[in-house]
Amino acid sequence: MRPSHIAVGQHLVGDVSGLGELSVAGTVEGTVELDGHLIVLPGGIVRGPVRARTLTLRGSIEGNVHVVEVAKLEAAGKLIGDLTAEKVTAAMGAQVRGRVRMLGADKLQRTSGGTVMTPWSSSGGIAAPLSAAPAPLPQLSAPPTPSPNLLAPPSRELQTLAAPTLSDTSVKVLRATATERAPSTVALAAANKATVPSLPIGAPTLIPPPAVFPTFARTSVRRKDEKPGA
Amino acid sequence: MKQTERLLGVIGAHLLVRGTLHGKGDLLVEGRFEGEIALDGAVSIAASGAVVAPVNAERVEVDGEVIGPVKARELSVRSQGLVRGDVQVERLAIEDGGGIDGALEMSFDEVGFEDTRPGEDAES
């Protein structure tokens, strides 16, 4: 069956009814009752109530429209009037002034509408509203700072040993000093925690790793005939 | 031809139109039209078409049924066509099988009727 058409420059003042497809590039003023597909082409104008099975609007309609199945409003489409359809789609640019009722809206499936899942909510499901501040971050342990004891010259035993003699006692003292100089890591950690002041979180200063400075202690065994330095 | 298609209006086989259709271009009626037609192109009434209306066009071709006065430059009634009503045309063709019932008025240059007398119209 050949589709019906009102061509450009043709004006129909009257009513259209029947079956099949009707495309309007001219003007129709009156009632359109079509059991079929109505296309209003760009530049086409329909003034009056429209009832159709499906509608594709690329032109203008002034009047109330009732579409049984799908009403497609394309970008150049303009509708002044109410639209009732089972399903309505509109492209960006379509203009409508009136009430749009999509009868199939209740049947649309929606999954868990309105719930927001956040990773840090204590329970799943509906989380705290977005305006609430997030949970405070856990306190980070204070970064280790070099113990002042490390920088200071080591044990007092060495300092008192100003002029080591060539006797065996000096060697003995050195050995003792060496062990003193390298305290166990456990003792170091304990010393750190006791003396290090707690820094505020987010302190911009970078804490350098514990530095090991050369001390005045003798680190090597001297020759017996060597004079000790001052 | 795209231009011809663009200006061709169609009243489809299962369509009923009641009203006035006027403008430019051609028209093909396969359904039913009641009212008035005034176009500047060709109006074709197909075998399945029925027009109950005064038809005013450049050219009218009837394969179906026309009830109403027809005013055109050219009228062609085909073998299945029927025209009931007054007809005012310049050119007329009726095929074998076509029907026509109404007053027929054809305006034409009365060449062939005139005498050699100058400046006189042989009008009755």
XYZ file of C-alpha atoms in Angstrom:
354
model
C 0.000 0.000 0.000
C 1.414 3.287 -1.020
C 2.070 5.689 1.841
C 0.071 8.894 1.932
C 1.735 12.243 1.642
C 0.820 15.888 1.828
C 3.504 17.579 -0.231
C 5.307 20.861 0.262
C 3.045 23.734 -0.697
C -0.142 21.741 -0.231
C -2.620 22.724 2.439
C -5.353 20.481 3.666
C -8.070 21.994 5.786
C -10.046 19.055 6.945
C -9.891 15.698 8.639
C -7.824 12.684 7.806
C -8.697 9.201 8.948
C -7.741 5.725 7.938
C -4.905 3.257 7.822
C -1.363 3.304 6.682
C 1.434 5.776 6.766
C 0.996 9.501 6.324
C 3.833 11.940 5.908
C 3.154 15.650 6.074
C 5.486 18.102 4.406
C 2.769 20.698 3.827
C 0.029 21.778 6.194
C -2.858 19.880 7.691
C -5.444 21.759 9.713
C -7.892 19.424 11.244
C -8.170 16.144 12.990
C -5.838 13.314 12.115
C -6.901 9.854 13.132
C -4.494 7.397 11.690
C -4.122 3.743 12.513
C -0.576 3.824 11.338
C 2.584 5.800 11.268
C 2.418 9.588 11.127
C 5.562 11.441 10.115
C 5.626 15.200 10.230
C 8.567 16.215 8.058
C 10.708 19.313 8.602
C 8.580 22.271 7.558
C 5.418 20.266 7.896
C 2.698 21.606 10.158
C -0.223 19.771 11.672
C -2.777 21.825 13.561
C -5.358 19.916 15.395
C -5.797 16.857 17.503
C -3.778 13.897 16.366
C -4.274 10.273 17.090
C -1.847 7.827 15.585
C -0.274 4.497 16.197
C 3.249 5.835 15.995
C 4.593 9.317 15.482
C 7.864 10.696 14.197
C 7.982 14.435 14.638
C 10.470 16.438 12.652
C 8.174 19.382 12.028
C 5.480 21.072 14.079
C 2.292 19.923 15.691
C -0.133 22.246 17.406
C -2.694 20.229 19.221
C -3.078 17.356 21.581
C -1.470 14.180 20.442
C -2.315 10.679 21.437
C 0.034 7.995 20.239
C -0.750 4.376 20.875
C 2.788 3.048 20.622
C 5.964 5.101 20.270
C 6.230 8.843 19.861
C 9.593 9.891 18.558
C 10.398 13.575 18.820
C 13.405 14.355 16.712
C 15.740 17.293 16.995
C 13.763 19.646 14.758
C 10.404 18.667 16.198
C 8.094 21.115 17.934
C 4.991 20.209 19.818
C 2.548 22.636 21.377
C 0.017 20.535 23.145
C -0.265 17.517 25.337
C 1.329 14.256 24.356
C 0.191 10.891 25.562
C 1.995 7.805 24.392
C 3.012 4.404 25.509
C 6.614 5.346 24.986
C 8.238 8.665 24.250
C 11.714 9.317 22.975
C 13.139 12.735 22.291
C 16.340 13.889 20.716
C 18.243 16.868 22.059
C 16.684 19.899 20.416
C 13.081 18.795 20.337
C 10.771 21.397 21.816
C 7.638 20.577 23.704
C 5.196 22.845 25.444
C 2.581 20.821 27.171
C 2.122 17.817 29.264
C 3.890 14.613 28.361
C 2.515 11.416 29.720
C 4.340 8.220 29.027
C 1.963 5.453 29.911
C 4.650 2.826 29.934
C 6.708 4.577 32.608
C 5.425 2.382 35.409
C 6.539 -0.731 33.658
C 10.175 0.279 33.385
C 12.578 -1.790 35.418
C 14.878 0.049 37.721
C 17.427 -1.621 39.984
C 18.100 -0.309 43.503
C 17.196 3.202 42.613
C 18.388 5.857 45.029
C 20.868 3.867 47.051
C 24.495 4.873 47.196
C 27.199 2.410 48.084
C 30.397 3.810 49.581
C 33.444 1.775 50.484
C 33.840 3.088 54.007
C 30.323 2.802 55.308
C 30.204 0.403 58.202
C 27.156 -1.355 56.878
C 26.295 -1.891 53.262
C 23.235 -0.401 51.664
C 22.115 3.147 52.256
C 25.151 5.051 53.387
C 25.530 8.309 55.212
C 24.451 11.367 53.252
C 27.130 12.979 51.162
C 27.178 16.114 53.334
C 28.669 14.223 56.293
C 32.426 14.300 56.572
C 34.143 11.050 55.802
C 35.383 8.947 58.691
C 38.659 10.251 60.099
C 41.677 8.441 58.853
C 43.412 6.216 61.374
C 46.260 7.853 63.213
C 49.548 7.119 61.582
C 52.378 6.164 63.883
C 54.877 8.911 64.347
C 57.681 8.536 61.890
C 60.937 7.605 63.498
C 63.335 10.467 64.020
C 67.007 10.116 64.610
C 67.639 9.785 68.262
C 69.778 12.558 69.582
C 71.744 9.854 71.245
C 72.940 8.629 67.885
C 74.380 11.932 66.881
C 76.080 12.502 70.154
C 79.417 10.938 70.739
C 78.923 7.498 72.120
C 79.521 6.110 75.537
C 81.133 7.949 78.304
C 83.657 5.290 78.669
C 85.430 6.384 75.576
C 85.382 10.044 76.366
C 87.135 9.527 79.612
C 89.778 7.572 77.839
C 91.716 10.561 76.683
C 95.150 9.015 76.332
C 95.039 5.382 75.681
C 98.151 3.528 76.666
C 99.891 0.840 74.832
C 98.898 -1.678 77.332
C 96.268 -4.254 76.732
C 93.795 -2.305 78.688
C 93.303 0.128 75.810
C 92.422 -2.614 73.432
C 90.006 -3.955 75.864
C 88.352 -0.628 76.187
C 88.122 -0.229 72.438
C 86.404 -3.488 72.035
C 83.922 -2.581 74.668
C 83.388 0.736 72.987
C 82.714 -0.932 69.681
C 79.908 -2.931 71.146
C 78.638 0.124 72.889
C 78.660 2.055 69.698
C 76.295 -0.309 67.951
C 73.371 -0.685 70.237
C 70.811 -3.359 69.443
C 67.910 -2.369 67.228
C 65.449 -3.108 69.965
C 67.127 -0.673 72.288
C 67.189 1.890 69.541
C 63.495 1.587 68.889
C 62.727 1.870 72.545
C 64.869 4.970 72.806
C 63.106 6.458 69.813
C 59.673 6.061 71.237
C 60.635 7.544 74.561
C 62.291 10.651 73.287
C 60.687 11.488 69.947
C 58.011 14.137 70.245
C 54.814 13.305 68.381
C 54.543 15.195 65.149
C 51.216 16.460 63.874
C 49.791 14.547 60.929
C 50.523 16.223 57.737
C 53.747 17.848 58.825
C 55.405 18.908 55.665
C 58.945 18.407 56.894
C 60.668 15.382 55.609
C 62.259 13.269 58.279
C 65.624 12.099 57.098
C 66.700 8.600 57.974
C 68.906 8.251 61.007
C 72.315 9.473 60.054
C 75.514 7.897 61.216
C 78.244 10.444 61.726
C 81.832 9.585 62.257
C 82.584 9.832 65.912
C 85.750 10.528 67.788
C 85.983 6.969 68.865
C 88.732 4.803 67.501
C 87.288 2.453 65.064
C 90.377 0.485 64.247
C 93.132 -1.118 66.120
C 96.184 0.995 66.413
C 99.693 -0.041 66.115
C 101.424 -0.343 69.378
C 104.110 2.139 68.604
C 101.848 4.743 67.122
C 101.336 7.914 69.035
C 97.715 8.645 69.693
C 96.260 11.803 68.156
C 94.897 14.602 70.235
C 12.590 12.501 -10.590
C 13.051 13.896 -7.168
C 11.306 17.149 -7.791
C 8.196 15.461 -9.050
C 8.137 13.173 -6.060
C 8.599 16.038 -3.734
C 5.532 17.820 -5.028
C 3.351 14.750 -5.249
C 0.701 14.427 -2.615
C -0.787 11.005 -2.109
C -4.025 9.973 -0.535
C -3.403 6.330 0.207
C -5.710 3.460 -0.504
C -7.162 3.208 2.993
C -7.336 6.862 3.769
C -10.388 9.082 3.987
C -9.872 12.808 3.759
C -12.654 15.310 4.221
C -11.778 18.888 3.620
C -10.202 21.356 1.249
C -6.890 20.626 -0.366
C -5.271 23.460 -2.212
C -1.752 24.393 -3.181
C 0.931 23.444 -5.612
C 2.044 20.185 -7.028
C 0.388 16.956 -8.056
C -2.002 14.665 -6.289
C -2.637 10.965 -6.531
C -5.845 9.737 -4.992
C -6.038 6.058 -4.219
C -8.415 6.438 -1.316
C -11.420 8.633 -0.801
C -11.497 12.386 -0.859
C -14.506 14.500 -0.068
C -14.407 18.241 -0.145
C -12.603 20.390 -2.630
C -9.397 20.107 -4.604
C -7.604 23.102 -6.097
C -4.080 22.475 -7.297
C -1.836 23.820 -9.993
C -0.560 20.434 -11.089
C -1.937 17.093 -12.154
C -4.620 15.244 -10.224
C -4.781 11.511 -10.822
C -7.577 9.449 -9.462
C -6.464 5.830 -9.399
C -8.762 2.892 -10.018
C -9.315 2.476 -6.293
C -9.810 6.174 -5.746
C -13.003 8.124 -5.320
C -13.305 11.892 -5.265
C -16.518 13.595 -4.254
C -15.461 17.142 -4.740
C -15.044 19.923 -7.215
C -11.673 19.390 -8.823
C -9.729 22.350 -10.112
C -6.390 21.501 -11.621
C -4.112 21.793 -14.597
C -4.541 18.208 -15.636
C -6.967 15.545 -14.424
C -6.604 11.853 -15.123
C -9.443 9.625 -14.023
C -9.092 5.896 -13.552
C -11.529 5.815 -10.677
C -14.603 7.806 -9.865
C -15.086 11.557 -9.701
C -18.332 13.100 -8.590
C -18.236 16.813 -8.878
C -17.522 19.514 -11.306
C -14.150 19.248 -12.928
C -12.363 22.302 -14.231
C -9.071 21.646 -15.890
C -7.033 22.424 -18.905
C -6.856 18.760 -19.770
C -9.132 15.882 -18.794
C -8.415 12.278 -19.543
C -10.996 9.646 -18.641
C -9.454 6.192 -18.785
C -11.094 2.871 -19.445
C -12.210 2.326 -15.866
C -12.875 5.959 -15.107
C -16.172 7.705 -14.489
C -16.868 11.399 -14.203
C -20.227 12.604 -12.992
C -20.707 16.320 -13.006
C -20.056 19.319 -15.131
C -16.780 19.403 -16.907
C -15.010 22.532 -18.065
C -11.895 21.760 -19.982
C -9.796 22.800 -22.919
C -8.704 19.362 -23.968
C -10.551 16.131 -23.409
C -9.899 12.469 -23.982
C -12.251 9.594 -23.187
C -10.976 6.070 -23.612
C -13.078 3.133 -24.524
C -14.884 2.099 -21.366
C -14.622 5.472 -19.697
C -17.800 7.193 -18.611
C -18.839 10.782 -18.540
C -22.128 12.258 -17.437
C -22.605 15.973 -17.212
C -22.498 19.189 -19.054
C -19.364 19.536 -21.053
C -17.875 22.910 -21.706
C -14.761 23.202 -23.700
C -13.217 26.528 -24.436
C -11.097 26.514 -27.438
C -10.000 28.696 -30.204
C -12.693 28.398 -32.657
C -10.371 27.830 -35.517
C -12.154 26.040 -38.220
C -15.495 27.541 -37.458
C -14.708 30.956 -38.549
C -15.438 32.263 -41.933
C -13.069 34.367 -43.793
C -15.053 37.302 -42.538
C -12.749 39.458 -40.541
C -13.338 40.540 -36.916
C -16.414 38.498 -36.136
C -16.873 35.780 -33.495
C -19.107 32.899 -34.421
C -20.591 32.696 -30.932
C -24.039 31.437 -30.078
